Amino acid sequence: MGHIILNSGDTAFMMLCTAMVCLMTPGLAFFYGGLARKRSILIIMMQSFISMGVVTLIWIFGGFGLAFGRDYGGIIGNFKDYFALANVDLNPNILHGATIPFALFFVFQLMFCVITVPLMTGAFAERLNIKGYLLLLIFWTILIYLPVCHWVWGNGFLEKLGFVDFAGGAVIHTTAGFGALASTFVLGNRSLKKKGMQPNNLMAAAIGTGLLWFGWFGFNSGGALGANLLATTAFINTIVGLASAMVSWMIFSYIQNGKIDFLDILTGSIAGLATVTPCAGYIKPTSAIFVGVIAGIICNIAVRFRASKGWDDALDVWGVHGIGGFTGTILVGIFAASSVNNVSASLTQLGIQLGGVIFVAVYSFVLTYVMLKVFKHFVNIEPTNEEIAEGLDEYLLAEKAYMK
């Protein structure tokens, strides 16, 4: 074991990245809040904000240990290793950021965990009451996020097989996206006069998108756990993926519809970011152009497919995040360059990536489906059609986003 020395530059960089990822959760609240219907803005924004409180406590009291504690059979970590911040100190950890305080790694990884369930909320907009959402937030984090995080990043079985995911394409976007799809099947469709998205405030959605863009640089670069060349590569790949996906989505939409709307620009950019996330630290920036172009087309097709099936994924979480993260995870096997981060594109790597991400997607879908079925059986987790029509903000919160 080499001598570990704390690096002040890396520490400052990781503090900044952690704060940037923290900002993504309110950014997501603005994005979804702007896209939701006027009568249910606050409830969907609250679902993002409340995750910071609930998930942080889960992370402190056992969650971090289950994700990054000593490995049990490749399946889960040790609950007690870091329980109540035990052993989470200011010394570096050779496995998790050898030049930064271990406590900083703890908080950086916490921010990833905090945003994952809120990503799903756009899919089941207006179909869970507060009790239902809290149950989902707690159990989904424990039964899906923590195990998958351990498999991929905590020396679990997928990591041992050689599966890689730089910043959460599988751990965050695939799990949330396919969990979101399962939730639409269990919770069913709302009875809407107008189908599809009915944004109440595209300016708010644009502010949310901007905050997500900003935060995503910390999201992806922070995966390097230091201010180094790898972080720089991930940083560049982030903007290249965003830009090329936005443009390819716009062109694809124009060919399909004969027009481009503002929502295409916002959604296309997010699809690019979700897709480049798993490969950000494994590919060259030239490859990120192709990753973005593919994202703009594949995610657009997924959104159209979802609409053609009539699934009420209100804010297209599955098509954008689920399929984006899924696709990007596979593309590591096609575009990875060993000069970037010791992983090479090959048929073997492609097979590992494909098998791993399919396993994660199926696990997330099935468990979310079962979880919500069980909740529905024992607890009243759904608002009625009358409550939805009246508006969940007023009915559940006795508050309104816009005062007359």
mmCIF file of C-alpha atoms in Angstrom:
data_model
loop_
_atom_site.group_PDB
_atom_site.id
_atom_site.type_symbol
_atom_site.label_atom_id
_atom_site.label_comp_id
_atom_site.label_asym_id
_atom_site.label_seq_id
_atom_site.Cartn_x
_atom_site.Cartn_y
_atom_site.Cartn_z
ATOM 1 C CA MET A 1 0.000 0.000 0.000
ATOM 2 C CA GLY A 2 1.484 3.338 -1.084
ATOM 3 C CA HIS A 3 1.831 6.329 1.176
ATOM 4 C CA ILE A 4 -1.420 8.309 1.183
ATOM 5 C CA ILE A 5 -1.124 12.078 1.197
ATOM 6 C CA LEU A 6 -4.078 14.448 1.372
ATOM 7 C CA ASN A 7 -4.118 16.775 -1.627
ATOM 8 C CA SER A 8 -5.639 20.205 -1.007
ATOM 9 C CA GLY A 9 -6.366 20.774 -4.718
ATOM 10 C CA ASP A 10 -8.238 17.476 -5.048
ATOM 11 C CA THR A 11 -10.095 18.171 -1.802
ATOM 12 C CA ALA A 12 -11.196 21.640 -2.932
ATOM 13 C CA PHE A 13 -12.229 20.232 -6.335
ATOM 14 C CA MET A 14 -14.302 17.446 -4.772
ATOM 15 C CA MET A 15 -15.994 19.877 -2.375
ATOM 16 C CA LEU A 16 -17.015 21.936 -5.406
ATOM 17 C CA CYS A 17 -18.226 18.845 -7.316
ATOM 18 C CA THR A 18 -20.253 17.724 -4.286
ATOM 19 C CA ALA A 19 -21.923 21.143 -4.029
ATOM 20 C CA MET A 20 -22.659 21.069 -7.770
ATOM 21 C CA VAL A 21 -24.322 17.654 -7.546
ATOM 22 C CA CYS A 22 -26.257 18.889 -4.501
ATOM 23 C CA LEU A 23 -27.608 21.744 -6.656
ATOM 24 C CA MET A 24 -28.943 19.235 -9.191
ATOM 25 C CA THR A 25 -31.723 18.091 -6.849
ATOM 26 C CA PRO A 26 -33.341 21.559 -6.597
ATOM 27 C CA GLY A 27 -32.520 21.931 -10.311
ATOM 28 C CA LEU A 28 -34.517 18.781 -11.004
ATOM 29 C CA ALA A 29 -37.361 20.181 -8.873
ATOM 30 C CA PHE A 30 -37.466 23.290 -11.091
ATOM 31 C CA PHE A 31 -37.252 21.187 -14.267
ATOM 32 C CA TYR A 32 -40.123 18.909 -13.257
ATOM 33 C CA GLY A 33 -42.028 21.732 -11.541
ATOM 34 C CA GLY A 34 -42.054 23.695 -14.786
ATOM 35 C CA LEU A 35 -43.176 20.683 -16.806
ATOM 36 C CA ALA A 36 -45.959 19.588 -14.432
ATOM 37 C CA ARG A 37 -49.572 20.742 -14.559
ATOM 38 C CA LYS A 38 -50.311 23.994 -12.742
ATOM 39 C CA ARG A 39 -52.355 22.371 -9.975
ATOM 40 C CA SER A 40 -49.641 19.900 -8.945
ATOM 41 C CA ILE A 41 -46.380 21.843 -9.111
ATOM 42 C CA LEU A 42 -45.490 22.009 -5.427
ATOM 43 C CA ILE A 43 -46.061 18.308 -4.757
ATOM 44 C CA ILE A 44 -43.588 17.256 -7.483
ATOM 45 C CA MET A 45 -41.032 19.867 -6.379
ATOM 46 C CA MET A 46 -41.415 18.789 -2.767
ATOM 47 C CA GLN A 47 -40.673 15.194 -3.728
ATOM 48 C CA SER A 48 -37.202 16.284 -4.901
ATOM 49 C CA PHE A 49 -36.460 18.495 -1.911
ATOM 50 C CA ILE A 50 -37.639 15.995 0.731
ATOM 51 C CA SER A 51 -35.178 13.402 -0.574
ATOM 52 C CA MET A 52 -32.266 15.471 0.771
ATOM 53 C CA GLY A 53 -33.531 14.997 4.324
ATOM 54 C CA VAL A 54 -34.766 11.400 4.242
ATOM 55 C CA VAL A 55 -32.001 9.885 2.101
ATOM 56 C CA THR A 56 -29.229 11.631 4.057
ATOM 57 C CA LEU A 57 -30.440 9.931 7.246
ATOM 58 C CA ILE A 58 -30.628 6.551 5.481
ATOM 59 C CA TRP A 59 -27.072 7.109 4.194
ATOM 60 C CA ILE A 60 -25.764 7.959 7.680
ATOM 61 C CA PHE A 61 -27.542 5.107 9.460
ATOM 62 C CA GLY A 62 -26.346 2.104 7.470
ATOM 63 C CA GLY A 63 -26.876 3.076 3.839
ATOM 64 C CA PHE A 64 -23.288 4.069 3.131
ATOM 65 C CA GLY A 65 -22.052 0.841 4.724
ATOM 66 C CA LEU A 66 -24.408 -1.271 2.590
ATOM 67 C CA ALA A 67 -23.066 0.470 -0.531
ATOM 68 C CA PHE A 68 -19.352 0.802 0.276
ATOM 69 C CA GLY A 69 -18.712 -1.369 3.341
ATOM 70 C CA ARG A 70 -16.877 -4.709 3.310
ATOM 71 C CA ASP A 71 -18.283 -6.905 0.564
ATOM 72 C CA TYR A 72 -20.490 -9.921 1.299
ATOM 73 C CA GLY A 73 -20.423 -12.360 -1.610
ATOM 74 C CA GLY A 74 -20.480 -9.573 -4.198
ATOM 75 C CA ILE A 75 -24.087 -8.762 -3.239
ATOM 76 C CA ILE A 76 -24.073 -6.148 -0.462
ATOM 77 C CA GLY A 77 -21.762 -4.259 1.871
ATOM 78 C CA ASN A 78 -21.490 -4.350 5.654
ATOM 79 C CA PHE A 79 -24.302 -2.431 7.375
ATOM 80 C CA LYS A 80 -22.235 -1.744 10.498
ATOM 81 C CA ASP A 81 -18.951 -0.592 8.926
ATOM 82 C CA TYR A 82 -19.890 3.066 8.727
ATOM 83 C CA PHE A 83 -23.078 3.141 10.811
ATOM 84 C CA ALA A 84 -23.796 6.592 12.312
ATOM 85 C CA LEU A 85 -20.587 7.974 10.749
ATOM 86 C CA ALA A 86 -18.334 5.423 12.477
ATOM 87 C CA ASN A 87 -14.991 5.300 10.661
ATOM 88 C CA VAL A 88 -16.090 8.137 8.348
ATOM 89 C CA ASP A 89 -13.168 10.405 9.173
ATOM 90 C CA LEU A 90 -10.915 12.991 7.551
ATOM 91 C CA ASN A 91 -8.223 10.496 6.550
ATOM 92 C CA PRO A 92 -8.074 9.375 2.912
ATOM 93 C CA ASN A 93 -9.216 5.868 1.975
ATOM 94 C CA ILE A 94 -6.972 3.996 -0.462
ATOM 95 C CA LEU A 95 -9.989 2.520 -2.293
ATOM 96 C CA HIS A 96 -12.238 5.586 -2.376
ATOM 97 C CA GLY A 97 -10.304 8.734 -3.189
ATOM 98 C CA ALA A 98 -6.734 8.267 -1.994
ATOM 99 C CA THR A 99 -6.020 12.020 -1.942
ATOM 100 C CA ILE A 100 -9.240 13.365 -0.362
ATOM 101 C CA PRO A 101 -10.798 12.966 3.110
ATOM 102 C CA PHE A 102 -12.964 9.836 3.304
ATOM 103 C CA ALA A 103 -15.767 11.978 4.790
ATOM 104 C CA LEU A 104 -15.808 13.982 1.559
ATOM 105 C CA PHE A 105 -16.204 10.795 -0.496
ATOM 106 C CA PHE A 106 -19.104 9.923 1.859
ATOM 107 C CA VAL A 107 -20.880 13.221 1.086
ATOM 108 C CA PHE A 108 -20.127 13.139 -2.659
ATOM 109 C CA GLN A 109 -21.666 9.680 -2.971
ATOM 110 C CA LEU A 110 -24.602 10.765 -0.804
ATOM 111 C CA MET A 111 -25.529 13.419 -3.391
ATOM 112 C CA PHE A 112 -25.808 10.718 -6.064
ATOM 113 C CA CYS A 113 -28.116 8.703 -3.832
ATOM 114 C CA VAL A 114 -30.262 11.759 -3.000
ATOM 115 C CA ILE A 115 -31.131 12.559 -6.626
ATOM 116 C CA THR A 116 -31.999 9.045 -7.833
ATOM 117 C CA VAL A 117 -35.561 8.571 -6.542
ATOM 118 C CA PRO A 118 -36.497 12.200 -7.393
ATOM 119 C CA LEU A 119 -35.541 11.399 -11.012
ATOM 120 C CA MET A 120 -38.425 8.911 -11.033
ATOM 121 C CA THR A 121 -41.024 11.389 -9.786
ATOM 122 C CA GLY A 122 -41.665 12.802 -13.238
ATOM 123 C CA ALA A 123 -43.008 9.434 -14.369
ATOM 124 C CA PHE A 124 -45.702 9.076 -11.716
ATOM 125 C CA ALA A 125 -46.595 12.768 -11.470
ATOM 126 C CA GLU A 126 -49.926 13.191 -9.600
ATOM 127 C CA ARG A 127 -50.268 9.474 -8.837
ATOM 128 C CA LEU A 128 -48.677 9.106 -5.389
ATOM 129 C CA ASN A 129 -49.708 10.820 -2.198
ATOM 130 C CA ILE A 130 -47.098 11.905 0.367
ATOM 131 C CA LYS A 131 -47.323 8.642 2.304
ATOM 132 C CA GLY A 132 -46.855 6.621 -0.887
ATOM 133 C CA TYR A 133 -43.882 8.679 -1.974
ATOM 134 C CA LEU A 134 -42.140 8.427 1.401
ATOM 135 C CA LEU A 135 -42.575 4.647 1.385
ATOM 136 C CA LEU A 136 -41.129 4.475 -2.125
ATOM 137 C CA LEU A 137 -38.268 6.835 -1.253
ATOM 138 C CA ILE A 138 -37.199 4.770 1.760
ATOM 139 C CA PHE A 139 -37.650 1.237 0.431
ATOM 140 C CA TRP A 140 -36.454 1.960 -3.116
ATOM 141 C CA THR A 141 -33.254 3.534 -1.788
ATOM 142 C CA ILE A 142 -32.578 0.562 0.508
ATOM 143 C CA LEU A 143 -33.607 -2.293 -1.809
ATOM 144 C CA ILE A 144 -32.546 -0.960 -5.207
ATOM 145 C CA TYR A 145 -30.088 1.944 -5.056
ATOM 146 C CA LEU A 146 -27.819 0.615 -2.297
ATOM 147 C CA PRO A 147 -27.378 -2.919 -3.715
ATOM 148 C CA VAL A 148 -26.840 -1.700 -7.294
ATOM 149 C CA CYS A 149 -24.371 0.945 -6.073
ATOM 150 C CA HIS A 150 -22.479 -1.798 -4.235
ATOM 151 C CA TRP A 151 -22.449 -4.134 -7.260
ATOM 152 C CA VAL A 152 -20.968 -1.465 -9.521
ATOM 153 C CA TRP A 153 -18.867 0.812 -7.277
ATOM 154 C CA GLY A 154 -18.474 -0.997 -3.928
ATOM 155 C CA ASN A 155 -16.456 -4.040 -5.073
ATOM 156 C CA GLY A 156 -19.617 -6.036 -5.803
ATOM 157 C CA PHE A 157 -20.033 -8.782 -8.383
ATOM 158 C CA LEU A 158 -20.509 -6.509 -11.422
ATOM 159 C CA GLU A 159 -17.345 -4.562 -10.638
ATOM 160 C CA LYS A 160 -15.447 -7.841 -10.210
ATOM 161 C CA LEU A 161 -16.690 -8.969 -13.643
ATOM 162 C CA GLY A 162 -15.164 -5.832 -15.183
ATOM 163 C CA PHE A 163 -18.397 -3.874 -15.597
ATOM 164 C CA VAL A 164 -17.798 -0.107 -15.513
ATOM 165 C CA ASP A 165 -20.043 2.922 -15.048
ATOM 166 C CA PHE A 166 -18.124 6.161 -14.590
ATOM 167 C CA ALA A 167 -20.721 8.433 -12.999
ATOM 168 C CA GLY A 168 -24.045 6.613 -12.746
ATOM 169 C CA GLY A 169 -25.506 5.673 -16.137
ATOM 170 C CA ALA A 170 -26.459 2.289 -14.707
ATOM 171 C CA VAL A 171 -26.459 3.030 -10.964
ATOM 172 C CA ILE A 172 -28.620 6.157 -11.219
ATOM 173 C CA HIS A 173 -30.253 6.648 -14.632
ATOM 174 C CA THR A 174 -31.001 3.037 -15.565
ATOM 175 C CA THR A 175 -32.331 2.175 -12.105
ATOM 176 C CA ALA A 176 -34.511 5.292 -11.933
ATOM 177 C CA GLY A 177 -35.654 5.052 -15.552
ATOM 178 C CA PHE A 178 -36.746 1.430 -15.433
ATOM 179 C CA GLY A 179 -38.175 1.856 -11.934
ATOM 180 C CA ALA A 180 -40.158 4.780 -13.353
ATOM 181 C CA LEU A 181 -41.511 2.585 -16.145
ATOM 182 C CA ALA A 182 -42.644 -0.028 -13.616
ATOM 183 C CA SER A 183 -44.380 2.685 -11.584
ATOM 184 C CA THR A 184 -46.476 3.772 -14.573
ATOM 185 C CA PHE A 185 -47.705 0.201 -15.024
ATOM 186 C CA VAL A 186 -48.659 -0.249 -11.361
ATOM 187 C CA LEU A 187 -50.157 3.196 -10.821
ATOM 188 C CA GLY A 188 -51.890 3.331 -14.207
ATOM 189 C CA ASN A 189 -52.811 6.339 -16.303
ATOM 190 C CA ARG A 190 -54.443 9.543 -15.174
ATOM 191 C CA SER A 191 -57.734 10.468 -16.836
ATOM 192 C CA LEU A 192 -56.508 13.499 -18.755
ATOM 193 C CA LYS A 193 -58.463 15.628 -21.190
ATOM 194 C CA LYS A 194 -55.223 16.311 -23.072
ATOM 195 C CA LYS A 195 -52.584 13.611 -23.390
ATOM 196 C CA GLY A 196 -48.858 14.188 -23.081
ATOM 197 C CA MET A 197 -46.932 16.903 -21.314
ATOM 198 C CA GLN A 198 -48.784 20.030 -20.274
ATOM 199 C CA PRO A 199 -45.986 22.307 -19.030
ATOM 200 C CA ASN A 200 -47.193 25.145 -16.829
ATOM 201 C CA ASN A 201 -44.010 27.221 -16.992
ATOM 202 C CA LEU A 202 -41.265 26.546 -19.512
ATOM 203 C CA MET A 203 -39.177 29.346 -17.987
ATOM 204 C CA ALA A 204 -39.022 27.401 -14.703
ATOM 205 C CA ALA A 205 -38.199 24.233 -16.649
ATOM 206 C CA ALA A 206 -35.411 26.113 -18.448
ATOM 207 C CA ILE A 207 -33.962 27.341 -15.134
ATOM 208 C CA GLY A 208 -34.047 23.741 -13.886
ATOM 209 C CA THR A 209 -32.324 22.555 -17.064
ATOM 210 C CA GLY A 210 -29.607 25.186 -16.623
ATOM 211 C CA LEU A 211 -29.009 24.096 -13.024
ATOM 212 C CA LEU A 212 -28.805 20.482 -14.188
ATOM 213 C CA TRP A 213 -26.289 21.422 -16.896
ATOM 214 C CA PHE A 214 -24.146 23.194 -14.328
ATOM 215 C CA GLY A 215 -24.373 20.415 -11.756
ATOM 216 C CA TRP A 216 -23.640 17.713 -14.311
ATOM 217 C CA PHE A 217 -20.046 18.935 -14.709
ATOM 218 C CA GLY A 218 -19.538 18.077 -11.036
ATOM 219 C CA PHE A 219 -21.553 14.871 -11.432
ATOM 220 C CA ASN A 220 -19.284 13.524 -14.178
ATOM 221 C CA SER A 221 -15.911 15.141 -13.368
ATOM 222 C CA GLY A 222 -16.230 14.190 -9.698
ATOM 223 C CA GLY A 223 -16.090 10.539 -10.733
ATOM 224 C CA ALA A 224 -12.322 11.015 -11.080
ATOM 225 C CA LEU A 225 -12.171 11.832 -7.325
ATOM 226 C CA GLY A 226 -9.500 14.458 -7.965
ATOM 227 C CA ALA A 227 -8.569 17.526 -10.030
ATOM 228 C CA ASN A 228 -6.668 15.596 -12.677
ATOM 229 C CA LEU A 229 -6.548 14.776 -16.391
ATOM 230 C CA LEU A 230 -9.321 12.202 -16.061
ATOM 231 C CA ALA A 231 -11.599 14.808 -14.502
ATOM 232 C CA THR A 232 -10.758 17.164 -17.380
ATOM 233 C CA THR A 233 -11.657 14.503 -19.954
ATOM 234 C CA ALA A 234 -14.986 13.806 -18.212
ATOM 235 C CA PHE A 235 -15.626 17.570 -18.050
ATOM 236 C CA ILE A 236 -15.081 18.010 -21.802
ATOM 237 C CA ASN A 237 -17.116 14.897 -22.640
ATOM 238 C CA THR A 238 -20.031 16.306 -20.622
ATOM 239 C CA ILE A 239 -20.454 19.421 -22.767
ATOM 240 C CA VAL A 240 -19.739 17.548 -26.021
ATOM 241 C CA GLY A 241 -22.387 14.920 -25.196
ATOM 242 C CA LEU A 242 -24.911 17.596 -24.204
ATOM 243 C CA ALA A 243 -24.400 19.664 -27.354
ATOM 244 C CA SER A 244 -24.360 16.861 -29.918
ATOM 245 C CA ALA A 245 -27.451 15.211 -28.398
ATOM 246 C CA MET A 246 -29.351 18.486 -28.329
ATOM 247 C CA VAL A 247 -28.626 19.112 -32.021
ATOM 248 C CA SER A 248 -29.341 15.533 -33.129
ATOM 249 C CA TRP A 249 -32.622 15.557 -31.127
ATOM 250 C CA MET A 250 -33.592 18.864 -32.805
ATOM 251 C CA ILE A 251 -32.848 17.543 -36.295
ATOM 252 C CA PHE A 252 -34.651 14.259 -35.616
ATOM 253 C CA SER A 253 -37.679 16.118 -34.234
ATOM 254 C CA TYR A 254 -37.728 18.480 -37.198
ATOM 255 C CA ILE A 255 -37.682 15.557 -39.641
ATOM 256 C CA GLN A 256 -40.529 13.885 -37.707
ATOM 257 C CA ASN A 257 -42.717 16.930 -36.938
ATOM 258 C CA GLY A 258 -41.630 19.661 -39.318
ATOM 259 C CA LYS A 259 -40.906 21.900 -36.306
ATOM 260 C CA ILE A 260 -38.775 22.196 -33.186
ATOM 261 C CA ASP A 261 -40.157 23.381 -29.855
ATOM 262 C CA PHE A 262 -38.373 24.650 -26.761
ATOM 263 C CA LEU A 263 -39.059 21.419 -24.913
ATOM 264 C CA ASP A 264 -37.089 19.510 -27.580
ATOM 265 C CA ILE A 265 -34.026 21.613 -26.815
ATOM 266 C CA LEU A 266 -34.319 21.088 -23.046
ATOM 267 C CA THR A 267 -35.090 17.376 -23.282
ATOM 268 C CA GLY A 268 -32.466 16.634 -25.936
ATOM 269 C CA SER A 269 -29.728 18.151 -23.796
ATOM 270 C CA ILE A 270 -30.736 16.116 -20.727
ATOM 271 C CA ALA A 271 -30.833 12.928 -22.836
ATOM 272 C CA GLY A 272 -27.266 13.642 -23.963
ATOM 273 C CA LEU A 273 -26.080 14.198 -20.409
ATOM 274 C CA ALA A 274 -27.711 10.986 -19.138
ATOM 275 C CA THR A 275 -26.153 9.012 -21.989
ATOM 276 C CA VAL A 276 -22.619 10.409 -21.740
ATOM 277 C CA THR A 277 -22.565 9.947 -17.931
ATOM 278 C CA PRO A 278 -21.472 6.266 -17.821
ATOM 279 C CA CYS A 279 -18.799 6.793 -20.493
ATOM 280 C CA ALA A 280 -17.564 10.257 -19.445
ATOM 281 C CA GLY A 281 -14.344 8.902 -17.913
ATOM 282 C CA TYR A 282 -13.646 6.145 -20.452
ATOM 283 C CA ILE A 283 -13.931 7.759 -23.889
ATOM 284 C CA LYS A 284 -12.156 10.473 -25.886
ATOM 285 C CA PRO A 285 -14.052 13.725 -26.598
ATOM 286 C CA THR A 286 -14.273 12.841 -30.289
ATOM 287 C CA SER A 287 -16.227 9.711 -29.326
ATOM 288 C CA ALA A 288 -18.509 11.817 -27.104
ATOM 289 C CA ILE A 289 -19.803 13.473 -30.302
ATOM 290 C CA PHE A 290 -21.065 10.073 -31.498
ATOM 291 C CA VAL A 291 -22.447 9.190 -28.068
ATOM 292 C CA GLY A 292 -24.442 12.441 -28.079
ATOM 293 C CA VAL A 293 -25.747 11.956 -31.624
ATOM 294 C CA ILE A 294 -26.857 8.414 -30.779
ATOM 295 C CA ALA A 295 -28.526 9.687 -27.568
ATOM 296 C CA GLY A 296 -30.511 12.337 -29.425
ATOM 297 C CA ILE A 297 -31.932 9.726 -31.781
ATOM 298 C CA ILE A 298 -32.397 6.678 -29.505
ATOM 299 C CA CYS A 299 -33.979 8.611 -26.619
ATOM 300 C CA ASN A 300 -36.280 10.465 -29.024
ATOM 301 C CA ILE A 301 -37.418 7.143 -30.500
ATOM 302 C CA ALA A 302 -37.986 5.796 -26.955
ATOM 303 C CA VAL A 303 -40.137 8.816 -26.061
ATOM 304 C CA ARG A 304 -42.200 8.343 -29.232
ATOM 305 C CA PHE A 305 -42.550 4.618 -28.563
ATOM 306 C CA ARG A 306 -43.786 5.349 -25.035
ATOM 307 C CA ALA A 307 -46.350 7.815 -26.382
ATOM 308 C CA SER A 308 -47.532 5.340 -29.030
ATOM 309 C CA LYS A 309 -48.129 2.751 -26.292
ATOM 310 C CA GLY A 310 -50.128 5.242 -24.214
ATOM 311 C CA TRP A 311 -48.010 4.770 -21.085
ATOM 312 C CA ASP A 312 -48.479 7.761 -18.790
ATOM 313 C CA ASP A 313 -44.820 8.481 -18.019
ATOM 314 C CA ALA A 314 -45.756 12.126 -17.585
ATOM 315 C CA LEU A 315 -42.299 13.683 -17.966
ATOM 316 C CA ASP A 316 -40.616 10.929 -20.005
ATOM 317 C CA VAL A 317 -38.257 9.631 -17.342
ATOM 318 C CA TRP A 318 -37.930 6.200 -18.959
ATOM 319 C CA GLY A 319 -37.242 7.484 -22.470
ATOM 320 C CA VAL A 320 -34.732 10.149 -21.436
ATOM 321 C CA HIS A 321 -32.986 8.853 -18.292
ATOM 322 C CA GLY A 322 -33.683 5.118 -18.478
ATOM 323 C CA ILE A 323 -32.862 4.591 -22.132
ATOM 324 C CA GLY A 324 -30.141 7.275 -22.027
ATOM 325 C CA GLY A 325 -28.283 5.679 -19.127
ATOM 326 C CA PHE A 326 -28.874 2.191 -20.567
ATOM 327 C CA THR A 327 -27.533 3.163 -24.006
ATOM 328 C CA GLY A 328 -24.527 5.048 -22.648
ATOM 329 C CA THR A 329 -23.541 2.119 -20.438
ATOM 330 C CA ILE A 330 -23.467 -0.172 -23.484
ATOM 331 C CA LEU A 331 -21.575 2.399 -25.580
ATOM 332 C CA VAL A 332 -18.605 2.153 -23.160
ATOM 333 C CA GLY A 333 -17.951 -1.239 -24.768
ATOM 334 C CA ILE A 334 -17.846 0.396 -28.221
ATOM 335 C CA PHE A 335 -16.023 3.685 -27.602
ATOM 336 C CA ALA A 336 -13.786 3.151 -24.531
ATOM 337 C CA ALA A 337 -10.117 4.049 -25.090
ATOM 338 C CA SER A 338 -7.517 2.463 -22.781
ATOM 339 C CA SER A 339 -5.427 5.660 -22.891
ATOM 340 C CA VAL A 340 -8.235 7.482 -21.022
ATOM 341 C CA ASN A 341 -8.855 5.152 -18.083
ATOM 342 C CA ASN A 342 -7.457 1.642 -18.691
ATOM 343 C CA VAL A 343 -10.661 0.265 -20.250
ATOM 344 C CA SER A 344 -10.638 -0.705 -23.935
ATOM 345 C CA ALA A 345 -13.509 -1.143 -26.341
ATOM 346 C CA SER A 346 -13.852 -4.833 -27.204
ATOM 347 C CA LEU A 347 -16.466 -7.497 -27.798
ATOM 348 C CA THR A 348 -15.757 -8.836 -24.306
ATOM 349 C CA GLN A 349 -16.249 -5.424 -22.690
ATOM 350 C CA LEU A 350 -19.374 -4.856 -24.804
ATOM 351 C CA GLY A 351 -20.802 -8.175 -23.601
ATOM 352 C CA ILE A 352 -20.045 -7.343 -19.958
ATOM 353 C CA GLN A 353 -21.621 -3.878 -20.292
ATOM 354 C CA LEU A 354 -24.711 -5.235 -22.067
ATOM 355 C CA GLY A 355 -25.247 -8.088 -19.606
ATOM 356 C CA GLY A 356 -24.648 -5.864 -16.578
ATOM 357 C CA VAL A 357 -26.985 -3.066 -17.619
ATOM 358 C CA ILE A 358 -29.759 -5.482 -18.633
ATOM 359 C CA PHE A 359 -29.470 -7.120 -15.213
ATOM 360 C CA VAL A 360 -29.666 -3.725 -13.463
ATOM 361 C CA ALA A 361 -32.650 -2.641 -15.596
ATOM 362 C CA VAL A 362 -34.595 -5.862 -14.986
ATOM 363 C CA TYR A 363 -33.785 -5.845 -11.260
ATOM 364 C CA SER A 364 -34.946 -2.230 -10.905
ATOM 365 C CA PHE A 365 -38.104 -2.788 -12.944
ATOM 366 C CA VAL A 366 -39.190 -5.972 -11.179
ATOM 367 C CA LEU A 367 -38.443 -4.778 -7.654
ATOM 368 C CA THR A 368 -40.150 -1.406 -8.177
ATOM 369 C CA TYR A 369 -43.180 -3.191 -9.610
ATOM 370 C CA VAL A 370 -43.404 -5.612 -6.671
ATOM 371 C CA MET A 371 -42.752 -2.859 -4.117
ATOM 372 C CA LEU A 372 -45.552 -0.619 -5.373
ATOM 373 C CA LYS A 373 -47.965 -3.577 -5.635
ATOM 374 C CA VAL A 374 -47.264 -4.426 -1.995
ATOM 375 C CA PHE A 375 -47.673 -0.793 -0.886
ATOM 376 C CA LYS A 376 -50.959 -0.544 -2.780
ATOM 377 C CA HIS A 377 -52.245 -3.699 -1.120
ATOM 378 C CA PHE A 378 -51.595 -2.537 2.440
ATOM 379 C CA VAL A 379 -51.675 1.259 2.344
ATOM 380 C CA ASN A 380 -53.647 3.930 0.528
ATOM 381 C CA ILE A 381 -50.842 5.454 -1.564
ATOM 382 C CA GLU A 382 -52.806 6.909 -4.487
ATOM 383 C CA PRO A 383 -54.858 10.091 -4.729
ATOM 384 C CA THR A 384 -58.326 9.724 -6.262
ATOM 385 C CA ASN A 385 -59.223 11.089 -9.697
ATOM 386 C CA GLU A 386 -61.259 13.798 -7.942
ATOM 387 C CA GLU A 387 -58.229 14.831 -5.862
ATOM 388 C CA ILE A 388 -56.037 14.903 -8.984
ATOM 389 C CA ALA A 389 -58.612 17.040 -10.788
ATOM 390 C CA GLU A 390 -58.896 19.379 -7.820
ATOM 391 C CA GLY A 391 -55.098 19.638 -7.657
ATOM 392 C CA LEU A 392 -52.762 17.809 -5.298
ATOM 393 C CA ASP A 393 -51.060 20.991 -4.134
ATOM 394 C CA GLU A 394 -54.256 22.293 -2.650
ATOM 395 C CA TYR A 395 -55.614 18.911 -1.570
ATOM 396 C CA LEU A 396 -52.479 17.425 0.019
ATOM 397 C CA LEU A 397 -50.482 20.517 0.958
ATOM 398 C CA ALA A 398 -53.136 23.255 1.251
ATOM 399 C CA GLU A 399 -50.778 25.417 -0.778
ATOM 400 C CA LYS A 400 -50.621 26.816 -4.293
ATOM 401 C CA ALA A 401 -47.654 27.576 -6.550
ATOM 402 C CA TYR A 402 -49.403 30.545 -8.096
ATOM 403 C CA MET A 403 -51.667 32.859 -6.137
ATOM 404 C CA LYS A 404 -54.455 34.468 -8.108
#
